[in-house]
Amino acid sequence: MLLDSASMYFRAFFGVPEIKAPDGTPVNAVRGFLDFISRLVGDYGPTDLVCCWDNDWRPQWRVDLLPSYKAHRVVAEKQGAPDVEEVPDPLQVQVPIILEVLEAFGLCVVGADGYEADDVIGSFASQANQPVDIVTGDRDLFQLVDDDADVRVLYIARGVGNHERVTNDWVRNKYAIDAHQYADFATLRGDASDGLPGVAGVGEKTAATLLQRFGDIDGIVAAANDPDGDMGPGPRGKIKAAADYLAVAPQVVAVARDIDLGSPATRLPAEPVDLQRVAELGTTWGLESPVQRLTEVLLASS
């Protein structure tokens, strides 16, 4: 089970009412994130679990290809370090607490410098050699769904309690494409939340139709540039006008699948590795109930 950690704790922050620790520090994202893990582990009983981390939420190599990538979320640019993302202060202070608690439980946290959590997830999923469930509220990860490899997405956009199990049939029923085409579909359609402009005048239906007919972006571009091809003049003009964007955007949207992540200890622990530290953190931050729930779930899953 691969957790898109930031996707989950953002949802916890905005979805769980404000709760404060004894010292007044907000902890709603911490509580929500821990309860999400408890629920998912309880429901699915994974043998391995990784909290995938954004070591760089806006990698420079993606920005070099497409400067608009996530540009609207930048608070401050930094030379030689990740840009500062716009994150609400009451959430920002909770992220170190989340990491402390995960460490005390012995839950595996993995990030890769110069890459987003999506890339860590893509690399784990592609190298796992076992069934994989990806927990995220991010549609971009639909590109990793692979029925043959037993990789699916548990999509939490409507909440962890109402998550959807995304398989290739789910993607096909929703978007009229196969999951392996989703990255190209998103490139064509665009995604304002990631600063992807898309191809002007091409929405979901046109993007799906083009992919059905020509397979992928390379096939679509080739058809648009073929004077004897059977692409209509409307789509042909739009694709040709977006040539510069289509030359770089697919590399931005595609998640990395080949990062060397080493051999982290991904096995789900049978109990917290540091019970005393878990208890201390529970008392300090007013997290007694969620840490107790997660402890019980781990014991029950062992």
Short mmCIF file of C-alpha atoms in Angstrom, two decimals:
data_model
loop_
_atom_site.label_atom_id
_atom_site.label_comp_id
_atom_site.label_asym_id
_atom_site.label_seq_id
_atom_site.Cartn_x
_atom_site.Cartn_y
_atom_site.Cartn_z
CA MET A 1 0.00 0.00 0.00
CA LEU A 2 1.51 3.28 -1.18
CA LEU A 3 0.20 6.44 0.47
CA ASP A 4 0.28 9.80 -1.29
CA SER A 5 1.02 11.41 2.06
CA ALA A 6 0.56 15.09 1.19
CA SER A 7 -2.69 14.35 -0.64
CA MET A 8 -3.94 12.62 2.50
CA TYR A 9 -2.86 15.13 5.13
CA PHE A 10 -4.18 18.06 3.06
CA ARG A 11 -7.53 16.28 2.93
CA ALA A 12 -7.37 15.59 6.65
CA PHE A 13 -6.60 19.25 7.37
CA PHE A 14 -9.52 20.56 5.35
CA GLY A 15 -11.90 17.73 6.24
CA VAL A 16 -11.41 17.33 10.00
CA PRO A 17 -12.69 20.09 12.30
CA GLU A 18 -10.04 22.13 14.10
CA ILE A 19 -8.60 20.26 17.08
CA LYS A 20 -5.80 21.60 19.25
CA ALA A 21 -3.15 19.95 21.39
CA PRO A 22 -2.82 20.91 25.07
CA ASP A 23 -0.35 23.66 24.11
CA GLY A 24 -2.72 25.10 21.49
CA THR A 25 -1.01 23.62 18.41
CA PRO A 26 -3.53 22.51 15.77
CA VAL A 27 -3.47 18.73 15.24
CA ASN A 28 -6.51 18.02 13.08
CA ALA A 29 -4.36 16.97 10.08
CA VAL A 30 -2.28 14.65 12.29
CA ARG A 31 -5.38 13.00 13.77
CA GLY A 32 -7.09 12.69 10.41
CA PHE A 33 -4.02 11.26 8.71
CA LEU A 34 -3.52 8.65 11.43
CA ASP A 35 -7.20 7.68 11.32
CA PHE A 36 -7.00 7.37 7.51
CA ILE A 37 -4.11 4.93 7.90
CA SER A 38 -5.98 2.97 10.58
CA ARG A 39 -9.03 2.66 8.37
CA LEU A 40 -7.11 1.62 5.27
CA VAL A 41 -4.91 -0.88 7.07
CA GLY A 42 -7.96 -2.29 8.84
CA ASP A 43 -9.89 -2.62 5.57
CA TYR A 44 -7.12 -3.97 3.35
CA GLY A 45 -4.51 -5.55 5.65
CA PRO A 46 -1.47 -4.77 3.48
CA THR A 47 1.75 -6.70 4.07
CA ASP A 48 3.78 -3.58 3.29
CA LEU A 49 3.01 0.13 3.64
CA VAL A 50 4.96 3.18 2.49
CA CYS A 51 4.17 6.81 3.25
CA CYS A 52 5.49 8.40 0.05
CA TRP A 53 6.85 11.89 0.57
CA ASP A 54 7.32 15.06 -1.47
CA ASN A 55 11.04 15.80 -1.06
CA ASP A 56 10.49 18.32 -3.85
CA TRP A 57 6.90 19.27 -4.62
CA ARG A 58 7.94 21.21 -7.78
CA PRO A 59 11.10 19.64 -9.24
CA GLN A 60 13.29 22.01 -11.21
CA TRP A 61 13.54 19.60 -14.13
CA ARG A 62 9.77 19.79 -14.58
CA VAL A 63 9.79 23.59 -14.28
CA ASP A 64 12.58 23.81 -16.88
CA LEU A 65 10.36 21.91 -19.30
CA LEU A 66 7.16 23.81 -18.45
CA PRO A 67 7.62 27.03 -16.40
CA SER A 68 3.89 27.25 -15.61
CA TYR A 69 4.02 23.94 -13.71
CA LYS A 70 2.50 24.62 -10.27
CA ALA A 71 3.70 28.23 -10.56
CA HIS A 72 0.50 29.58 -8.97
CA ARG A 73 1.31 27.73 -5.73
CA VAL A 74 4.78 29.22 -5.24
CA VAL A 75 5.18 31.54 -2.26
CA ALA A 76 8.93 32.04 -2.65
CA GLU A 77 11.53 30.78 -5.08
CA LYS A 78 14.78 29.36 -3.70
CA GLN A 79 18.08 28.86 -5.48
CA GLY A 80 19.45 25.36 -5.07
CA ALA A 81 16.49 24.20 -2.95
CA PRO A 82 12.80 23.40 -3.48
CA ASP A 83 10.55 26.45 -3.90
CA VAL A 84 8.30 27.27 -0.96
CA GLU A 85 4.75 26.01 -1.51
CA GLU A 86 1.65 27.86 -0.38
CA VAL A 87 0.53 25.83 2.63
CA PRO A 88 -1.76 27.13 5.40
CA ASP A 89 0.29 27.90 8.53
CA PRO A 90 -1.92 25.70 10.77
CA LEU A 91 -1.10 22.75 8.47
CA GLN A 92 2.59 23.56 8.06
CA VAL A 93 3.23 23.21 11.78
CA GLN A 94 1.63 19.74 11.79
CA VAL A 95 3.86 18.12 9.16
CA PRO A 96 6.85 17.60 11.52
CA ILE A 97 4.47 16.10 14.08
CA ILE A 98 3.15 13.66 11.46
CA LEU A 99 6.71 12.58 10.69
CA GLU A 100 7.53 12.13 14.38
CA VAL A 101 4.51 9.92 14.93
CA LEU A 102 5.16 7.83 11.80
CA GLU A 103 8.75 7.27 12.95
CA ALA A 104 7.63 6.19 16.43
CA PHE A 105 5.23 3.68 14.90
CA GLY A 106 7.91 2.39 12.56
CA LEU A 107 5.91 3.16 9.44
CA CYS A 108 8.11 3.51 6.37
CA VAL A 109 8.50 7.03 4.96
CA VAL A 110 10.26 7.37 1.60
CA GLY A 111 11.04 10.43 -0.49
CA ALA A 112 13.59 11.08 -3.23
CA ASP A 113 15.46 14.35 -3.66
CA GLY A 114 14.46 16.11 -6.87
CA TYR A 115 11.22 14.15 -7.14
CA GLU A 116 7.61 14.35 -6.01
CA ALA A 117 5.74 11.72 -4.03
CA ASP A 118 4.01 10.77 -7.32
CA ASP A 119 7.39 9.72 -8.71
CA VAL A 120 8.20 7.68 -5.60
CA ILE A 121 4.81 5.99 -5.94
CA GLY A 122 5.38 5.35 -9.65
CA SER A 123 8.76 3.78 -8.98
CA PHE A 124 7.54 1.58 -6.14
CA ALA A 125 4.48 0.48 -8.14
CA SER A 126 6.56 -0.36 -11.20
CA GLN A 127 9.22 -2.26 -9.24
CA ALA A 128 7.05 -3.92 -6.57
CA ASN A 129 6.57 -7.45 -7.97
CA GLN A 130 3.48 -7.76 -5.79
CA PRO A 131 -0.08 -6.35 -5.83
CA VAL A 132 -0.17 -2.60 -5.16
CA ASP A 133 -2.85 -0.26 -3.85
CA ILE A 134 -2.11 3.46 -4.33
CA VAL A 135 -4.01 5.75 -1.98
CA THR A 136 -4.46 9.25 -3.41
CA GLY A 137 -6.86 12.01 -4.26
CA ASP A 138 -4.78 12.88 -7.35
CA ARG A 139 -6.16 11.77 -10.71
CA ASP A 140 -2.69 11.92 -12.30
CA LEU A 141 -1.85 8.60 -10.67
CA PHE A 142 -4.54 6.84 -12.69
CA GLN A 143 -1.75 6.44 -15.28
CA LEU A 144 -0.23 3.76 -13.01
CA VAL A 145 -3.32 1.53 -12.94
CA ASP A 146 -2.41 -1.82 -14.46
CA ASP A 147 -4.77 -4.76 -14.14
CA ASP A 148 -2.15 -7.23 -15.41
CA ALA A 149 0.34 -6.15 -12.74
CA ASP A 150 -2.41 -5.88 -10.09
CA VAL A 151 -1.86 -2.16 -9.53
CA ARG A 152 -4.95 -0.12 -8.68
CA VAL A 153 -5.74 3.25 -7.12
CA LEU A 154 -7.86 3.76 -4.03
CA TYR A 155 -9.22 7.18 -4.97
CA ILE A 156 -10.08 9.31 -1.93
CA ALA A 157 -11.33 12.52 -3.56
CA ARG A 158 -14.72 11.97 -1.89
CA GLY A 159 -13.15 10.89 1.38
CA VAL A 160 -11.36 7.81 2.66
CA GLY A 161 -14.68 6.38 3.83
CA ASN A 162 -16.13 6.78 0.34
CA HIS A 163 -13.06 5.87 -1.70
CA GLU A 164 -13.34 4.28 -5.11
CA ARG A 165 -11.28 1.32 -6.35
CA VAL A 166 -9.86 2.42 -9.68
CA THR A 167 -9.13 -0.32 -12.21
CA ASN A 168 -8.75 -0.10 -15.98
CA ASP A 169 -12.48 -0.71 -16.42
CA TRP A 170 -13.20 2.17 -14.01
CA VAL A 171 -10.97 4.50 -16.04
CA ARG A 172 -12.52 3.32 -19.30
CA ASN A 173 -16.07 3.81 -18.01
CA LYS A 174 -15.21 7.28 -16.69
CA TYR A 175 -13.03 8.68 -19.49
CA ALA A 176 -13.40 6.29 -22.48
CA ILE A 177 -9.65 5.60 -22.52
CA ASP A 178 -7.35 2.98 -21.01
CA ALA A 179 -5.41 3.78 -17.86
CA HIS A 180 -2.05 3.70 -19.67
CA GLN A 181 -3.36 6.59 -21.82
CA TYR A 182 -4.32 8.74 -18.85
CA ALA A 183 -1.12 10.83 -18.76
CA ASP A 184 -1.57 11.78 -22.42
CA PHE A 185 -5.26 12.45 -21.76
CA ALA A 186 -4.36 14.83 -18.91
CA THR A 187 -1.73 16.51 -21.08
CA LEU A 188 -4.27 17.21 -23.83
CA ARG A 189 -7.08 18.27 -21.49
CA GLY A 190 -4.88 20.30 -19.15
CA ASP A 191 -5.13 20.69 -15.39
CA ALA A 192 -5.34 24.17 -13.90
CA SER A 193 -4.47 22.87 -10.43
CA ASP A 194 -1.03 21.86 -11.74
CA GLY A 195 -0.52 24.78 -14.11
CA LEU A 196 -0.98 22.61 -17.20
CA PRO A 197 -2.67 24.69 -19.91
CA GLY A 198 -3.61 21.75 -22.11
CA VAL A 199 -4.32 22.12 -25.81
CA ALA A 200 -6.56 25.11 -26.44
CA GLY A 201 -10.02 23.99 -27.51
CA VAL A 202 -9.48 20.34 -26.54
CA GLY A 203 -11.61 19.09 -23.68
CA GLU A 204 -12.14 15.63 -22.25
CA LYS A 205 -14.33 14.31 -25.06
CA THR A 206 -12.03 15.46 -27.85
CA ALA A 207 -8.96 14.21 -25.98
CA ALA A 208 -10.57 10.79 -25.52
CA THR A 209 -11.62 10.62 -29.18
CA LEU A 210 -8.12 11.50 -30.38
CA LEU A 211 -6.56 8.87 -28.13
CA GLN A 212 -9.08 6.25 -29.24
CA ARG A 213 -8.17 6.92 -32.87
CA PHE A 214 -4.43 7.55 -32.70
CA GLY A 215 -3.29 5.77 -29.53
CA ASP A 216 -1.02 8.33 -27.88
CA ILE A 217 0.31 11.86 -28.25
CA ASP A 218 3.04 10.79 -30.67
CA GLY A 219 0.38 9.22 -32.88
CA ILE A 220 -1.85 12.28 -32.59
CA VAL A 221 0.96 14.69 -33.50
CA ALA A 222 2.04 12.49 -36.41
CA ALA A 223 -1.53 12.40 -37.74
CA ALA A 224 -1.84 16.18 -37.41
CA ASN A 225 1.35 16.66 -39.40
CA ASP A 226 0.40 14.17 -42.10
CA PRO A 227 -1.23 16.07 -44.97
CA ASP A 228 -2.78 12.82 -46.19
CA GLY A 229 -4.05 11.82 -42.75
CA ASP A 230 -7.72 11.65 -41.84
CA MET A 231 -7.67 14.02 -38.86
CA GLY A 232 -10.28 16.75 -39.26
CA PRO A 233 -9.19 20.34 -39.86
CA GLY A 234 -10.41 21.53 -36.43
CA PRO A 235 -8.41 19.12 -34.26
CA ARG A 236 -5.49 19.26 -36.71
CA GLY A 237 -5.16 23.03 -36.31
CA LYS A 238 -5.39 22.83 -32.51
CA ILE A 239 -2.76 20.11 -32.24
CA LYS A 240 -0.36 21.89 -34.60
CA ALA A 241 -0.81 25.18 -32.73
CA ALA A 242 0.16 23.43 -29.49
CA ALA A 243 3.30 21.80 -30.93
CA ASP A 244 5.71 23.44 -28.48
CA TYR A 245 3.59 22.49 -25.47
CA LEU A 246 3.11 18.90 -26.68
CA ALA A 247 6.87 18.52 -27.17
CA VAL A 248 7.52 18.93 -23.42
CA ALA A 249 4.30 18.43 -21.43
CA PRO A 250 4.17 14.61 -21.66
CA GLN A 251 7.50 14.41 -19.79
CA VAL A 252 6.10 16.69 -17.08
CA VAL A 253 2.89 14.72 -16.59
CA ALA A 254 4.39 11.23 -16.74
CA VAL A 255 5.47 10.02 -13.30
CA ALA A 256 8.96 8.59 -12.90
CA ARG A 257 9.05 4.82 -12.67
CA ASP A 258 12.77 4.12 -12.42
CA ILE A 259 14.05 5.93 -9.31
CA ASP A 260 16.53 3.86 -7.32
CA LEU A 261 14.80 3.83 -3.92
CA GLY A 262 17.21 1.37 -2.31
CA SER A 263 15.75 -1.29 -0.03
CA PRO A 264 13.72 0.48 2.66
CA ALA A 265 11.98 -1.53 5.36
CA THR A 266 8.46 -1.41 3.96
CA ARG A 267 6.96 -4.25 6.02
CA LEU A 268 3.95 -3.16 8.05
CA PRO A 269 5.00 -3.42 11.71
CA ALA A 270 3.04 -5.78 13.95
CA GLU A 271 3.11 -3.14 16.69
CA PRO A 272 4.68 0.30 17.23
CA VAL A 273 8.46 0.01 17.23
CA ASP A 274 8.70 2.54 20.08
CA LEU A 275 5.64 2.21 22.31
CA GLN A 276 6.99 4.66 24.86
CA ARG A 277 7.59 7.34 22.24
CA VAL A 278 4.13 6.75 20.74
CA ALA A 279 2.59 7.22 24.21
CA GLU A 280 4.63 10.38 24.81
CA LEU A 281 3.60 11.88 21.49
CA GLY A 282 -0.02 10.93 22.15
CA THR A 283 0.06 12.80 25.47
CA THR A 284 2.04 15.80 24.21
CA TRP A 285 -0.16 16.43 21.19
CA GLY A 286 -3.50 15.17 22.48
CA LEU A 287 -3.46 12.20 20.10
CA GLU A 288 -4.25 9.45 22.58
CA SER A 289 -7.29 8.15 20.69
CA PRO A 290 -5.84 8.01 17.15
CA VAL A 291 -2.55 6.43 18.28
CA GLN A 292 -4.50 3.85 20.29
CA ARG A 293 -6.66 3.05 17.24
CA LEU A 294 -3.63 2.63 14.99
CA THR A 295 -1.85 0.48 17.58
CA GLU A 296 -4.87 -1.81 17.82
CA VAL A 297 -5.15 -2.06 14.03
CA LEU A 298 -1.48 -3.02 13.72
CA LEU A 299 -1.86 -5.68 16.38
CA ALA A 300 -4.98 -7.05 14.69
CA SER A 301 -3.25 -7.15 11.29
CA SER A 302 -0.20 -9.07 12.50
#
